[in-house]
């Protein structure tokens, strides 16, 4: 079991959560036991960013969402699955996340790469008749 899985198992046990029994129940809850809201997540992120002495606006729920979408996209996960994961109705909404970044562009260019022969391509320069004609111009 990975360290993350162990932490998750401890969290589930501490909060007496059983996702298999209640698949629609919130996994992360606030101090009242209710589903975390976006402002609640923002508060938690700002709190811990501030404690670290970092800019509180460095990480937001939207940035985390965008990062996850980009990680899935870079892992070649189909855009339809990413759409479903993010809860979008239309793929066109998800395509906003699919704007190619420099790493994706580099990989696309590598896929389209073809070998260029290393030998000199200017065989026309070795054609004496052609060279004479060009010089006469």
mmCIF file of C-alpha atoms in Angstrom:
data_model
loop_
_atom_site.group_PDB
_atom_site.id
_atom_site.type_symbol
_atom_site.label_atom_id
_atom_site.label_comp_id
_atom_site.label_asym_id
_atom_site.label_seq_id
_atom_site.Cartn_x
_atom_site.Cartn_y
_atom_site.Cartn_z
ATOM 1 C CA UNK A 1 0.000 0.000 0.000
ATOM 2 C CA UNK A 2 1.364 3.416 -0.966
ATOM 3 C CA UNK A 3 1.895 6.136 1.654
ATOM 4 C CA UNK A 4 -0.980 8.112 0.129
ATOM 5 C CA UNK A 5 -3.299 5.110 0.384
ATOM 6 C CA UNK A 6 -2.313 4.648 4.029
ATOM 7 C CA UNK A 7 -3.104 8.289 4.817
ATOM 8 C CA UNK A 8 -6.427 7.951 2.994
ATOM 9 C CA UNK A 9 -7.288 4.781 4.892
ATOM 10 C CA UNK A 10 -6.501 6.536 8.193
ATOM 11 C CA UNK A 11 -8.678 9.515 7.169
ATOM 12 C CA UNK A 12 -11.605 7.260 6.207
ATOM 13 C CA UNK A 13 -11.329 5.440 9.510
ATOM 14 C CA UNK A 14 -11.045 8.647 11.587
ATOM 15 C CA UNK A 15 -14.165 10.146 9.995
ATOM 16 C CA UNK A 16 -15.984 6.773 9.915
ATOM 17 C CA UNK A 17 -16.446 7.013 6.144
ATOM 18 C CA UNK A 18 -17.250 4.050 3.920
ATOM 19 C CA UNK A 19 -17.299 5.137 0.253
ATOM 20 C CA UNK A 20 -18.392 1.669 -0.899
ATOM 21 C CA UNK A 21 -21.496 1.781 1.310
ATOM 22 C CA UNK A 22 -22.357 5.391 0.461
ATOM 23 C CA UNK A 23 -20.901 6.202 -2.967
ATOM 24 C CA UNK A 24 -22.729 9.558 -3.132
ATOM 25 C CA UNK A 25 -21.581 10.709 0.305
ATOM 26 C CA UNK A 26 -18.889 13.410 0.375
ATOM 27 C CA UNK A 27 -15.371 12.087 0.822
ATOM 28 C CA UNK A 28 -13.956 15.297 2.257
ATOM 29 C CA UNK A 29 -16.082 17.076 4.800
ATOM 30 C CA UNK A 30 -15.911 20.271 6.834
ATOM 31 C CA UNK A 31 -15.977 20.473 10.639
ATOM 32 C CA UNK A 32 -19.782 20.110 10.537
ATOM 33 C CA UNK A 33 -19.554 16.897 8.494
ATOM 34 C CA UNK A 34 -20.929 18.542 5.347
ATOM 35 C CA UNK A 35 -19.471 18.430 1.859
ATOM 36 C CA UNK A 36 -16.600 20.886 1.383
ATOM 37 C CA UNK A 37 -17.592 23.902 -0.668
ATOM 38 C CA UNK A 38 -15.328 25.733 -3.088
ATOM 39 C CA UNK A 39 -14.948 28.617 -0.598
ATOM 40 C CA UNK A 40 -14.153 26.028 2.088
ATOM 41 C CA UNK A 41 -11.388 24.515 -0.044
ATOM 42 C CA UNK A 42 -10.115 28.021 -0.853
ATOM 43 C CA UNK A 43 -9.990 28.824 2.865
ATOM 44 C CA UNK A 44 -7.993 25.653 3.623
ATOM 45 C CA UNK A 45 -5.555 26.278 0.762
ATOM 46 C CA UNK A 46 -4.992 29.916 1.754
ATOM 47 C CA UNK A 47 -4.543 28.945 5.394
ATOM 48 C CA UNK A 48 -1.786 26.427 4.679
ATOM 49 C CA UNK A 49 -0.135 28.545 1.976
ATOM 50 C CA UNK A 50 0.017 31.397 4.500
ATOM 51 C CA UNK A 51 1.492 29.085 7.157
ATOM 52 C CA UNK A 52 4.210 28.124 4.663
ATOM 53 C CA UNK A 53 4.938 31.780 3.980
ATOM 54 C CA UNK A 54 3.883 31.391 0.344
ATOM 55 C CA UNK A 55 1.612 33.610 -1.714
ATOM 56 C CA UNK A 56 -1.944 32.619 -0.778
ATOM 57 C CA UNK A 57 -3.112 32.965 -4.382
ATOM 58 C CA UNK A 58 -0.534 30.529 -5.776
ATOM 59 C CA UNK A 59 -2.920 27.595 -5.489
ATOM 60 C CA UNK A 60 -6.683 27.838 -5.906
ATOM 61 C CA UNK A 61 -9.356 25.198 -6.492
ATOM 62 C CA UNK A 62 -9.446 26.293 -10.141
ATOM 63 C CA UNK A 63 -5.674 25.923 -10.522
ATOM 64 C CA UNK A 64 -5.869 22.444 -8.976
ATOM 65 C CA UNK A 65 -8.712 21.515 -11.340
ATOM 66 C CA UNK A 66 -6.831 22.868 -14.347
ATOM 67 C CA UNK A 67 -3.642 21.041 -13.294
ATOM 68 C CA UNK A 68 -5.513 17.741 -12.967
ATOM 69 C CA UNK A 69 -7.086 18.212 -16.389
ATOM 70 C CA UNK A 70 -3.670 18.942 -17.912
ATOM 71 C CA UNK A 71 -2.094 15.901 -16.214
ATOM 72 C CA UNK A 72 -4.847 13.686 -17.605
ATOM 73 C CA UNK A 73 -4.468 15.250 -21.039
ATOM 74 C CA UNK A 74 -0.674 14.766 -21.015
ATOM 75 C CA UNK A 75 -1.234 11.135 -20.006
ATOM 76 C CA UNK A 76 -3.183 10.737 -23.272
ATOM 77 C CA UNK A 77 -6.507 10.225 -21.472
ATOM 78 C CA UNK A 78 -9.374 10.633 -23.935
ATOM 79 C CA UNK A 79 -10.981 14.080 -23.809
ATOM 80 C CA UNK A 80 -14.418 12.490 -23.242
ATOM 81 C CA UNK A 81 -13.185 10.839 -20.027
ATOM 82 C CA UNK A 82 -11.657 14.123 -18.871
ATOM 83 C CA UNK A 83 -14.990 15.826 -19.620
ATOM 84 C CA UNK A 84 -16.807 13.268 -17.468
ATOM 85 C CA UNK A 85 -14.217 13.522 -14.680
ATOM 86 C CA UNK A 86 -14.585 17.308 -14.570
ATOM 87 C CA UNK A 87 -18.383 17.084 -14.769
ATOM 88 C CA UNK A 88 -18.665 19.072 -17.975
ATOM 89 C CA UNK A 89 -21.742 18.618 -20.165
ATOM 90 C CA UNK A 90 -20.001 19.412 -23.450
ATOM 91 C CA UNK A 91 -16.548 18.447 -24.653
ATOM 92 C CA UNK A 92 -16.180 22.006 -25.960
ATOM 93 C CA UNK A 93 -15.992 23.200 -22.345
ATOM 94 C CA UNK A 94 -13.251 20.669 -21.632
ATOM 95 C CA UNK A 95 -11.315 21.742 -24.720
ATOM 96 C CA UNK A 96 -10.445 24.950 -22.856
ATOM 97 C CA UNK A 97 -8.122 22.764 -20.761
ATOM 98 C CA UNK A 98 -6.779 21.128 -23.906
ATOM 99 C CA UNK A 99 -4.948 24.206 -25.141
ATOM 100 C CA UNK A 100 -1.597 22.809 -26.151
ATOM 101 C CA UNK A 101 1.250 23.796 -23.876
ATOM 102 C CA UNK A 102 4.901 23.786 -24.961
ATOM 103 C CA UNK A 103 5.488 20.227 -23.697
ATOM 104 C CA UNK A 104 2.515 18.906 -25.680
ATOM 105 C CA UNK A 105 3.689 20.789 -28.771
ATOM 106 C CA UNK A 106 7.173 19.298 -28.406
ATOM 107 C CA UNK A 107 5.747 15.773 -28.142
ATOM 108 C CA UNK A 108 3.528 16.346 -31.182
ATOM 109 C CA UNK A 109 6.531 17.499 -33.185
ATOM 110 C CA UNK A 110 8.515 14.458 -32.048
ATOM 111 C CA UNK A 111 5.703 12.178 -33.242
ATOM 112 C CA UNK A 112 5.729 13.903 -36.625
ATOM 113 C CA UNK A 113 9.532 13.784 -36.841
ATOM 114 C CA UNK A 114 11.125 12.127 -39.815
ATOM 115 C CA UNK A 115 14.806 11.469 -40.449
ATOM 116 C CA UNK A 116 16.548 13.883 -42.749
ATOM 117 C CA UNK A 117 19.499 12.256 -44.497
ATOM 118 C CA UNK A 118 22.785 13.641 -43.248
ATOM 119 C CA UNK A 119 24.472 13.558 -46.644
ATOM 120 C CA UNK A 120 24.635 16.692 -48.700
ATOM 121 C CA UNK A 121 21.309 17.226 -50.459
ATOM 122 C CA UNK A 122 22.721 19.574 -53.089
ATOM 123 C CA UNK A 123 23.487 17.008 -55.774
ATOM 124 C CA UNK A 124 22.605 19.643 -58.363
ATOM 125 C CA UNK A 125 25.884 21.382 -57.481
ATOM 126 C CA UNK A 126 27.743 18.332 -58.793
ATOM 127 C CA UNK A 127 26.012 18.552 -62.177
ATOM 128 C CA UNK A 128 28.637 20.323 -64.326
ATOM 129 C CA UNK A 129 26.216 21.127 -67.164
ATOM 130 C CA UNK A 130 23.727 22.704 -64.787
ATOM 131 C CA UNK A 131 26.436 24.669 -62.986
ATOM 132 C CA UNK A 132 27.827 25.975 -66.290
ATOM 133 C CA UNK A 133 24.366 27.029 -67.413
ATOM 134 C CA UNK A 134 23.657 28.779 -64.083
ATOM 135 C CA UNK A 135 26.979 30.625 -64.242
ATOM 136 C CA UNK A 136 26.226 31.810 -67.759
ATOM 137 C CA UNK A 137 23.112 33.593 -66.580
#
